[in-house]
PDB file of C-alpha atoms in Angstrom:
ATOM      1  CA  MET A  16      -0.022  -0.121  -0.074  1.00 27.00           C
ATOM      2  CA  SER A  17       1.216   3.514  -0.664  1.00 33.00           C
ATOM      3  CA  THR A  18       0.944   6.524   1.896  1.00 35.00           C
ATOM      4  CA  GLN A  19       1.571  10.068   1.549  1.00 46.00           C
ATOM      5  CA  LEU A  20       4.869   9.983   3.512  1.00 62.00           C
ATOM      6  CA  LEU A  21       7.355  12.846   4.200  1.00 81.00           C
ATOM      7  CA  ILE A  22       6.868  13.253   7.915  1.00 91.00           C
ATOM      8  CA  TYR A  23       5.993   9.962   8.623  1.00 93.00           C
ATOM      9  CA  GLU A  24       8.365   7.338   9.761  1.00 92.00           C
ATOM     10  CA  ARG A  25       6.237   4.191  10.460  1.00 92.00           C
ATOM     11  CA  ALA A  26       2.590   4.390   9.431  1.00 93.00           C
ATOM     12  CA  VAL A  27       0.656   1.467  10.490  1.00 95.00           C
ATOM     13  CA  PRO A  28      -2.932   0.558   9.984  1.00 95.00           C
ATOM     14  CA  LEU A  29      -5.054   1.306  12.958  1.00 96.00           C
ATOM     15  CA  SER A  30      -6.925  -1.618  14.529  1.00 96.00           C
ATOM     16  CA  SER A  31      -8.438  -2.395  17.952  1.00 95.00           C
ATOM     17  CA  GLN A  32      -6.363  -5.433  18.154  1.00 95.00           C
ATOM     18  CA  ARG A  33      -3.077  -3.515  17.919  1.00 96.00           C
ATOM     19  CA  HIS A  34      -3.987  -0.137  19.386  1.00 96.00           C
ATOM     20  CA  LYS A  35      -6.511  -0.839  22.145  1.00 95.00           C
ATOM     21  CA  GLY A  36      -4.946   0.766  25.176  1.00 94.00           C
ATOM     22  CA  TRP A  37      -3.056   3.332  23.202  1.00 97.00           C
ATOM     23  CA  SER A  38      -3.532   7.136  23.182  1.00 97.00           C
ATOM     24  CA  VAL A  39      -2.348  10.103  21.179  1.00 97.00           C
ATOM     25  CA  LYS A  40      -1.136  13.396  22.978  1.00 95.00           C
ATOM     26  CA  THR A  41      -1.016  16.205  20.472  1.00 92.00           C
ATOM     27  CA  GLY A  42      -0.116  19.831  21.092  1.00 88.00           C
ATOM     28  CA  ALA A  43       2.052  22.705  20.199  1.00 89.00           C
ATOM     29  CA  ASP A  44       5.207  20.639  19.513  1.00 93.00           C
ATOM     30  CA  TYR A  45       5.836  20.474  15.893  1.00 95.00           C
ATOM     31  CA  ALA A  46       9.322  18.996  16.223  1.00 94.00           C
ATOM     32  CA  PHE A  47       8.361  16.154  13.603  1.00 94.00           C
ATOM     33  CA  ALA A  48       8.221  18.768  10.895  1.00 95.00           C
ATOM     34  CA  ARG A  49      11.368  20.483  11.517  1.00 93.00           C
ATOM     35  CA  GLN A  50      13.268  18.985   8.543  1.00 92.00           C
ATOM     36  CA  VAL A  51      10.817  19.525   5.770  1.00 93.00           C
ATOM     37  CA  ASN A  52      11.022  22.619   3.569  1.00 92.00           C
ATOM     38  CA  SER A  53       7.753  22.055   1.946  1.00 94.00           C
ATOM     39  CA  VAL A  54       4.519  20.281   2.345  1.00 95.00           C
ATOM     40  CA  PRO A  55       1.313  19.553   0.082  1.00 96.00           C
ATOM     41  CA  LEU A  56      -1.550  22.050   0.286  1.00 97.00           C
ATOM     42  CA  VAL A  57      -5.147  21.353  -0.839  1.00 98.00           C
ATOM     43  CA  ALA A  58      -6.907  24.060  -2.792  1.00 97.00           C
ATOM     44  CA  VAL A  59      -9.642  24.837  -0.167  1.00 97.00           C
ATOM     45  CA  GLU A  60      -6.683  26.161   1.842  1.00 98.00           C
ATOM     46  CA  PHE A  61      -5.397  28.920  -0.564  1.00 98.00           C
ATOM     47  CA  PRO A  62      -7.100  31.525   0.857  1.00 97.00           C
ATOM     48  CA  HIS A  63      -5.632  31.165   4.241  1.00 97.00           C
ATOM     49  CA  ALA A  64      -2.243  29.904   3.249  1.00 98.00           C
ATOM     50  CA  ALA A  65      -1.508  32.601   0.605  1.00 97.00           C
ATOM     51  CA  ALA A  66      -1.198  35.425   3.195  1.00 96.00           C
ATOM     52  CA  GLU A  67       1.857  33.780   4.806  1.00 96.00           C
ATOM     53  CA  TYR A  68       3.389  31.285   2.487  1.00 96.00           C
ATOM     54  CA  SER A  69       4.451  31.012  -1.109  1.00 96.00           C
ATOM     55  CA  ILE A  70       2.282  28.649  -3.031  1.00 97.00           C
ATOM     56  CA  VAL A  71       3.980  26.765  -5.780  1.00 97.00           C
ATOM     57  CA  PHE A  72       3.266  23.326  -7.715  1.00 97.00           C
ATOM     58  CA  ALA A  73       5.580  20.381  -7.498  1.00 94.00           C
ATOM     59  CA  GLY A  74       5.566  16.891  -9.094  1.00 91.00           C
ATOM     60  CA  ASN A  75       5.455  15.502 -12.508  1.00 86.00           C
ATOM     61  CA  ASP A  76       2.798  15.255 -15.263  1.00 81.00           C
ATOM     62  CA  GLU A  77       1.161  12.352 -13.500  1.00 84.00           C
ATOM     63  CA  ALA A  78       1.196  13.744 -10.168  1.00 89.00           C
ATOM     64  CA  MET A  79       1.233  17.489  -9.628  1.00 94.00           C
ATOM     65  CA  MET A  80       0.238  19.097  -6.405  1.00 96.00           C
ATOM     66  CA  PRO A  81       0.315  22.579  -4.811  1.00 97.00           C
ATOM     67  CA  VAL A  82       2.826  22.929  -1.944  1.00 97.00           C
ATOM     68  CA  VAL A  83       3.781  25.661   0.542  1.00 96.00           C
ATOM     69  CA  ILE A  84       7.407  26.529   0.792  1.00 95.00           C
ATOM     70  CA  LEU A  85       8.680  26.438   4.376  1.00 95.00           C
ATOM     71  CA  GLY A  86      12.258  26.846   3.768  1.00 91.00           C
ATOM     72  CA  MET A  87      14.948  27.948   1.269  1.00 87.00           C
ATOM     73  CA  ARG A  88      17.337  25.189   1.965  1.00 84.00           C
ATOM     74  CA  GLU A  89      16.883  21.397   2.327  1.00 85.00           C
ATOM     75  CA  ASN A  90      15.847  20.139   5.768  1.00 87.00           C
ATOM     76  CA  GLU A  91      14.895  23.472   6.976  1.00 90.00           C
ATOM     77  CA  ASN A  92      11.576  24.647   8.187  1.00 94.00           C
ATOM     78  CA  LEU A  93      11.648  28.471   8.961  1.00 94.00           C
ATOM     79  CA  TYR A  94       8.206  28.411  10.494  1.00 95.00           C
ATOM     80  CA  LEU A  95       9.254  26.709  13.540  1.00 94.00           C
ATOM     81  CA  ASN A  96      10.947  28.484  16.503  1.00 92.00           C
ATOM     82  CA  GLU A  97      13.549  27.083  19.013  1.00 91.00           C
ATOM     83  CA  SER A  98      10.506  25.618  21.178  1.00 94.00           C
ATOM     84  CA  ASN A  99       9.189  23.684  18.080  1.00 95.00           C
ATOM     85  CA  ALA A 100       6.143  25.938  17.999  1.00 96.00           C
ATOM     86  CA  TRP A 101       4.618  26.961  14.525  1.00 97.00           C
ATOM     87  CA  THR A 102       4.977  30.654  14.027  1.00 95.00           C
ATOM     88  CA  ALA A 103       2.594  31.343  11.263  1.00 96.00           C
ATOM     89  CA  LYS A 104      -1.114  31.875  12.023  1.00 96.00           C
ATOM     90  CA  TYR A 105      -2.120  29.212   9.428  1.00 97.00           C
ATOM     91  CA  ILE A 106      -0.980  25.543   9.753  1.00 97.00           C
ATOM     92  CA  PRO A 107      -1.317  23.470   6.631  1.00 97.00           C
ATOM     93  CA  ALA A 108      -3.857  20.576   7.135  1.00 97.00           C
ATOM     94  CA  PHE A 109      -1.108  18.231   6.118  1.00 96.00           C
ATOM     95  CA  ILE A 110       0.579  18.962   9.221  1.00 96.00           C
ATOM     96  CA  ARG A 111      -2.465  19.105  11.334  1.00 95.00           C
ATOM     97  CA  ARG A 112      -3.509  15.603  10.496  1.00 95.00           C
ATOM     98  CA  TYR A 113      -0.345  14.183  11.719  1.00 96.00           C
ATOM     99  CA  PRO A 114       0.164  11.449  13.020  1.00 96.00           C
ATOM    100  CA  PHE A 115      -2.770  10.027  10.924  1.00 96.00           C
ATOM    101  CA  VAL A 116      -2.822   9.311   7.321  1.00 95.00           C
ATOM    102  CA  PHE A 117      -4.618   7.072   4.826  1.00 92.00           C
ATOM    103  CA  SER A 118      -2.877   4.510   2.871  1.00 89.00           C
ATOM    104  CA  SER A 119      -4.407   3.049  -0.251  1.00 81.00           C
ATOM    105  CA  ASN A 120      -4.224  -0.023  -2.315  1.00 75.00           C
ATOM    106  CA  GLU A 121      -2.720   0.285  -6.054  1.00 72.00           C
ATOM    107  CA  ASP A 122      -5.736   1.515  -7.644  1.00 71.00           C
ATOM    108  CA  GLN A 123      -6.848   3.578  -4.800  1.00 71.00           C
ATOM    109  CA  SER A 124     -10.102   1.940  -4.312  1.00 72.00           C
ATOM    110  CA  THR A 125      -9.665   1.109  -0.740  1.00 84.00           C
ATOM    111  CA  PHE A 126      -8.252   3.693   1.933  1.00 90.00           C
ATOM    112  CA  THR A 127      -7.045   2.533   5.472  1.00 94.00           C
ATOM    113  CA  LEU A 128      -6.454   4.951   8.220  1.00 95.00           C
ATOM    114  CA  CYS A 129      -2.975   4.569   9.564  1.00 96.00           C
ATOM    115  CA  ILE A 130      -0.930   6.236  12.556  1.00 97.00           C
ATOM    116  CA  ASP A 131       2.680   6.839  12.645  1.00 96.00           C
ATOM    117  CA  GLU A 132       3.792   4.776  15.654  1.00 96.00           C
ATOM    118  CA  GLU A 133       7.107   6.819  15.883  1.00 95.00           C
ATOM    119  CA  PHE A 134       5.043   9.810  16.862  1.00 95.00           C
ATOM    120  CA  ALA A 135       6.229  11.289  20.313  1.00 93.00           C
ATOM    121  CA  GLY A 136       2.693  11.730  21.524  1.00 95.00           C
ATOM    122  CA  TYR A 137       1.797   7.997  20.740  1.00 96.00           C
ATOM    123  CA  ASN A 138       1.671   6.552  24.422  1.00 96.00           C
ATOM    124  CA  GLN A 139       0.159   3.686  26.488  1.00 95.00           C
ATOM    125  CA  GLU A 140       0.232   6.012  29.655  1.00 96.00           C
ATOM    126  CA  GLY A 141      -3.311   7.499  28.713  1.00 94.00           C
ATOM    127  CA  ARG A 142      -1.830  10.840  27.987  1.00 95.00           C
ATOM    128  CA  GLY A 143      -4.069  12.814  25.684  1.00 96.00           C
ATOM    129  CA  GLU A 144      -6.996  10.994  23.735  1.00 97.00           C
ATOM    130  CA  HIS A 145      -7.654   7.234  23.751  1.00 97.00           C
ATOM    131  CA  LEU A 146      -8.190   5.623  20.217  1.00 97.00           C
ATOM    132  CA  PHE A 147     -10.291   2.795  21.158  1.00 97.00           C
ATOM    133  CA  ASP A 148     -12.672   2.213  24.292  1.00 96.00           C
ATOM    134  CA  ALA A 149     -12.664  -0.694  26.766  1.00 94.00           C
ATOM    135  CA  ASP A 150     -14.876  -2.653  24.288  1.00 94.00           C
ATOM    136  CA  GLY A 151     -12.398  -2.140  21.407  1.00 95.00           C
ATOM    137  CA  GLU A 152     -14.760   0.374  19.510  1.00 96.00           C
ATOM    138  CA  ARG A 153     -13.586   3.683  18.163  1.00 96.00           C
ATOM    139  CA  THR A 154     -13.728   6.668  20.567  1.00 97.00           C
ATOM    140  CA  GLN A 155     -15.255   9.838  19.623  1.00 97.00           C
ATOM    141  CA  TYR A 156     -11.807  11.306  19.158  1.00 97.00           C
ATOM    142  CA  LEU A 157     -10.958   8.680  16.555  1.00 97.00           C
ATOM    143  CA  GLU A 158     -14.233   9.327  14.754  1.00 97.00           C
ATOM    144  CA  ASN A 159     -13.261  12.905  14.511  1.00 97.00           C
ATOM    145  CA  VAL A 160      -9.865  12.142  13.316  1.00 97.00           C
ATOM    146  CA  LEU A 161     -11.449   9.706  10.595  1.00 96.00           C
ATOM    147  CA  ARG A 162     -13.695  12.478   9.514  1.00 96.00           C
ATOM    148  CA  PHE A 163     -10.974  14.808   9.153  1.00 96.00           C
ATOM    149  CA  VAL A 164      -8.690  12.644   7.300  1.00 95.00           C
ATOM    150  CA  ASN A 165     -11.467  11.467   4.981  1.00 94.00           C
ATOM    151  CA  ASP A 166     -12.234  15.244   4.270  1.00 96.00           C
ATOM    152  CA  TYR A 167      -8.708  15.946   3.538  1.00 95.00           C
ATOM    153  CA  GLN A 168      -8.622  13.041   1.059  1.00 93.00           C
ATOM    154  CA  GLY A 169     -11.676  14.253  -0.664  1.00 94.00           C
ATOM    155  CA  GLN A 170     -10.016  17.843  -0.938  1.00 96.00           C
ATOM    156  CA  TYR A 171      -6.718  16.110  -2.134  1.00 95.00           C
ATOM    157  CA  ARG A 172      -8.666  14.696  -5.068  1.00 94.00           C
ATOM    158  CA  ARG A 173     -10.368  17.722  -5.985  1.00 96.00           C
ATOM    159  CA  THR A 174      -7.044  19.624  -6.011  1.00 97.00           C
ATOM    160  CA  GLN A 175      -5.452  16.896  -8.347  1.00 96.00           C
ATOM    161  CA  LEU A 176      -8.326  17.653 -10.739  1.00 96.00           C
ATOM    162  CA  PHE A 177      -7.381  21.389 -10.311  1.00 97.00           C
ATOM    163  CA  CYS A 178      -3.788  20.648 -11.153  1.00 97.00           C
ATOM    164  CA  LYS A 179      -4.893  18.536 -14.189  1.00 97.00           C
ATOM    165  CA  LYS A 180      -6.770  21.411 -15.565  1.00 97.00           C
ATOM    166  CA  LEU A 181      -3.761  23.843 -15.248  1.00 97.00           C
ATOM    167  CA  GLN A 182      -1.820  21.205 -17.133  1.00 97.00           C
ATOM    168  CA  GLU A 183      -4.313  20.957 -19.940  1.00 96.00           C
ATOM    169  CA  LEU A 184      -4.357  24.588 -20.264  1.00 97.00           C
ATOM    170  CA  ASP A 185      -0.545  24.563 -20.316  1.00 97.00           C
ATOM    171  CA  LEU A 186      -0.400  27.292 -17.717  1.00 98.00           C
ATOM    172  CA  LEU A 187       2.411  25.738 -15.646  1.00 97.00           C
ATOM    173  CA  GLU A 188       6.169  26.436 -16.386  1.00 96.00           C
ATOM    174  CA  PRO A 189       9.176  25.539 -14.513  1.00 94.00           C
ATOM    175  CA  MET A 190      10.576  28.048 -12.500  1.00 89.00           C
ATOM    176  CA  GLN A 191      13.393  28.587  -9.911  1.00 82.00           C
ATOM    177  CA  ALA A 192      14.096  31.281  -7.296  1.00 79.00           C
ATOM    178  CA  GLN A 193      17.697  32.660  -6.739  1.00 79.00           C
ATOM    179  CA  PHE A 194      18.353  35.093  -4.158  1.00 78.00           C
ATOM    180  CA  THR A 195      21.410  37.085  -2.861  1.00 77.00           C
ATOM    181  CA  LEU A 196      21.398  37.519   1.060  1.00 74.00           C
ATOM    182  CA  ASN A 197      23.134  40.761   2.425  1.00 74.00           C
ATOM    183  CA  SER A 198      26.083  38.344   3.511  1.00 75.00           C
ATOM    184  CA  GLY A 199      26.654  37.745  -0.304  1.00 77.00           C
ATOM    185  CA  GLN A 200      25.505  34.181   0.075  1.00 76.00           C
ATOM    186  CA  GLN A 201      23.304  32.970  -2.890  1.00 80.00           C
ATOM    187  CA  LEU A 202      20.192  30.875  -2.327  1.00 79.00           C
ATOM    188  CA  ARG A 203      18.554  28.743  -4.961  1.00 81.00           C
ATOM    189  CA  LEU A 204      15.259  26.993  -5.100  1.00 82.00           C
ATOM    190  CA  ALA A 205      14.378  24.820  -7.920  1.00 85.00           C
ATOM    191  CA  GLY A 206      12.208  21.977  -8.866  1.00 89.00           C
ATOM    192  CA  PHE A 207       8.848  23.674  -8.780  1.00 94.00           C
ATOM    193  CA  LYS A 208       6.438  25.160 -11.345  1.00 95.00           C
ATOM    194  CA  ALA A 209       4.221  28.239 -11.341  1.00 96.00           C
ATOM    195  CA  VAL A 210       1.439  29.655 -13.498  1.00 98.00           C
ATOM    196  CA  ASN A 211       2.693  31.680 -16.394  1.00 97.00           C
ATOM    197  CA  ARG A 212       0.846  35.086 -16.510  1.00 96.00           C
ATOM    198  CA  GLU A 213       1.050  35.736 -20.136  1.00 97.00           C
ATOM    199  CA  ARG A 214      -0.339  32.352 -20.804  1.00 97.00           C
ATOM    200  CA  LEU A 215      -3.125  33.057 -18.464  1.00 98.00           C
ATOM    201  CA  LYS A 216      -3.860  36.242 -20.379  1.00 97.00           C
ATOM    202  CA  ASN A 217      -3.911  34.229 -23.757  1.00 97.00           C
ATOM    203  CA  LEU A 218      -6.616  32.170 -22.672  1.00 97.00           C
ATOM    204  CA  SER A 219      -9.915  32.358 -24.582  1.00 97.00           C
ATOM    205  CA  ASP A 220     -12.975  34.138 -22.943  1.00 97.00           C
ATOM    206  CA  GLU A 221     -14.779  30.695 -22.698  1.00 97.00           C
ATOM    207  CA  GLN A 222     -11.672  29.322 -20.895  1.00 97.00           C
ATOM    208  CA  VAL A 223     -11.507  31.986 -18.444  1.00 97.00           C
ATOM    209  CA  ALA A 224     -15.251  32.000 -17.828  1.00 97.00           C
ATOM    210  CA  ALA A 225     -15.213  28.204 -16.986  1.00 97.00           C
ATOM    211  CA  LEU A 226     -12.376  28.847 -14.748  1.00 97.00           C
ATOM    212  CA  PHE A 227     -14.294  31.657 -13.037  1.00 97.00           C
ATOM    213  CA  LYS A 228     -17.364  29.477 -12.520  1.00 97.00           C
ATOM    214  CA  THR A 229     -15.450  26.968 -10.648  1.00 96.00           C
ATOM    215  CA  ASP A 230     -13.472  29.236  -8.517  1.00 96.00           C
ATOM    216  CA  GLU A 231     -10.430  27.949 -10.058  1.00 97.00           C
ATOM    217  CA  LEU A 232      -9.524  31.535 -11.405  1.00 98.00           C
ATOM    218  CA  GLU A 233      -9.389  32.805  -7.859  1.00 98.00           C
ATOM    219  CA  LEU A 234      -7.075  29.968  -6.830  1.00 98.00           C
ATOM    220  CA  ILE A 235      -4.607  30.981  -9.625  1.00 98.00           C
ATOM    221  CA  TYR A 236      -4.532  34.531  -8.554  1.00 98.00           C
ATOM    222  CA  LEU A 237      -4.078  33.601  -4.897  1.00 98.00           C
ATOM    223  CA  HIS A 238      -1.131  31.447  -5.998  1.00 98.00           C
ATOM    224  CA  LEU A 239       0.332  34.273  -8.110  1.00 97.00           C
ATOM    225  CA  GLN A 240      -0.258  36.776  -5.114  1.00 97.00           C
ATOM    226  CA  SER A 241       1.462  34.443  -2.741  1.00 97.00           C
ATOM    227  CA  MET A 242       4.788  34.356  -4.698  1.00 94.00           C
ATOM    228  CA  LYS A 243       5.426  37.876  -3.055  1.00 93.00           C
ATOM    229  CA  ASN A 244       6.101  35.930   0.002  1.00 94.00           C
ATOM    230  CA  PHE A 245       9.361  34.708  -1.258  1.00 89.00           C
ATOM    231  CA  SER A 246      10.882  38.140   0.023  1.00 85.00           C
ATOM    232  CA  ALA A 247       9.741  37.372   3.519  1.00 86.00           C
ATOM    233  CA  MET A 248      11.315  33.933   3.168  1.00 85.00           C
ATOM    234  CA  VAL A 249      14.634  35.280   2.088  1.00 82.00           C
ATOM    235  CA  GLU A 250      14.538  37.605   5.189  1.00 83.00           C
ATOM    236  CA  LYS A 251      13.618  34.499   7.663  1.00 83.00           C
ATOM    237  CA  THR A 252      16.500  32.634   5.938  1.00 83.00           C
ATOM    238  CA  ALA A 253      19.109  35.390   6.535  1.00 79.00           C
ATOM    239  CA  ALA A 254      18.069  36.016  10.187  1.00 79.00           C
ATOM    240  CA  HIS A 255      18.216  32.017  10.650  1.00 78.00           C
ATOM    241  CA  ILE A 256      21.710  31.882   9.145  1.00 76.00           C
ATOM    242  CA  ALA A 257      23.016  34.959  11.289  1.00 72.00           C
ATOM    243  CA  ASP A 258      21.546  33.236  14.488  1.00 67.00           C
ATOM    244  CA  HIS A 259      22.968  30.096  13.923  1.00 61.00           C
ATOM    245  CA  GLN A 260      26.530  31.779  13.084  1.00 60.00           C
ATOM    246  CA  GLU A 261      26.383  33.779  16.242  1.00 56.00           C
ATOM    247  CA  ALA A 262      25.488  30.669  18.339  1.00 54.00           C
ATOM    248  CA  ALA A 263      28.311  28.896  16.718  1.00 52.00           C
ATOM    249  CA  LYS A 264      30.928  31.483  17.934  1.00 56.00           C
ATOM    250  CA  PRO A 265      33.184  30.136  20.737  1.00 54.00           C
ATOM    251  CA  ALA A 266      32.777  31.573  24.207  1.00 48.00           C
ATOM    252  CA  VAL A 267      35.644  34.017  25.240  1.00 44.00           C
ATOM    253  CA  ASP A 268      37.220  32.375  28.583  1.00 47.00           C
ATOM    254  CA  GLU A 269      37.809  35.557  30.641  1.00 44.00           C
ATOM    255  CA  ALA A 270      40.395  33.960  32.603  1.00 44.00           C
ATOM    256  CA  ALA A 271      42.353  33.183  29.627  1.00 41.00           C
ATOM    257  CA  ALA A 272      41.984  36.519  28.068  1.00 40.00           C
ATOM    258  CA  PRO A 273      44.958  38.898  27.929  1.00 38.00           C
ATOM    259  CA  SER A 274      45.002  41.746  30.214  1.00 39.00           C
ATOM    260  CA  LYS A 275      45.150  45.251  28.844  1.00 37.00           C
ATOM    261  CA  GLU A 276      48.960  45.267  29.722  1.00 39.00           C
ATOM    262  CA  GLU A 277      49.386  42.325  27.716  1.00 38.00           C
ATOM    263  CA  LEU A 278      47.719  43.849  24.620  1.00 33.00           C
ATOM    264  CA  HIS A 279      50.423  46.609  24.367  1.00 32.00           C
TER     265      HIS A 279
END
């Protein structure tokens, strides 16, 4: 079976036989996402995400999806602080559904709810919410999780159709972002696609009207507007690098430091 991995280490199908007596404690600790620099986004999230993230498209012709950029460098999420708290107002649903995820068979006709058993909040001490009750039945918490993940999967499929529409209209083009920090260091982010404004303008009236009626035109402009957030990402990157360079400086041993007399 396949799963939408990335932040998942050991996704196992949920069952009362295996997980009865286990609980899940979630909270404000997002350490599990510290080393991802992008995550998938579903279309319904665009209005919320566009204000704080850059939304681009990644994948190939068979599997294209929108993603939000979380960092300019590999294994770097700039939306986490030192306490592993998420610093943006909006947290992508891909992150919020963790540690749960659907797995599917090859033709995606059957979906199974799984849990990442490596999640730090997965426990047998009764911390957080129980997954199954004493009779082995799903708790209300697990029912709510199933509803959320099922809704996410539905939105995921709708978003795939939106991406196919963009491909059919030949609106996407490969792009790369290159920036120079104040220190002179250059950063380059590649491997993603964006809507070409000129191609969008050249669509027929009928094509534009069709995009408007399905709200897909709004999604396109939200994506284009969100690209301005790359400048904030550069500032975040520069500040992050500066902080780490400062932290890496060796401390001065005052006892070993030369006296004023010795300096002359």
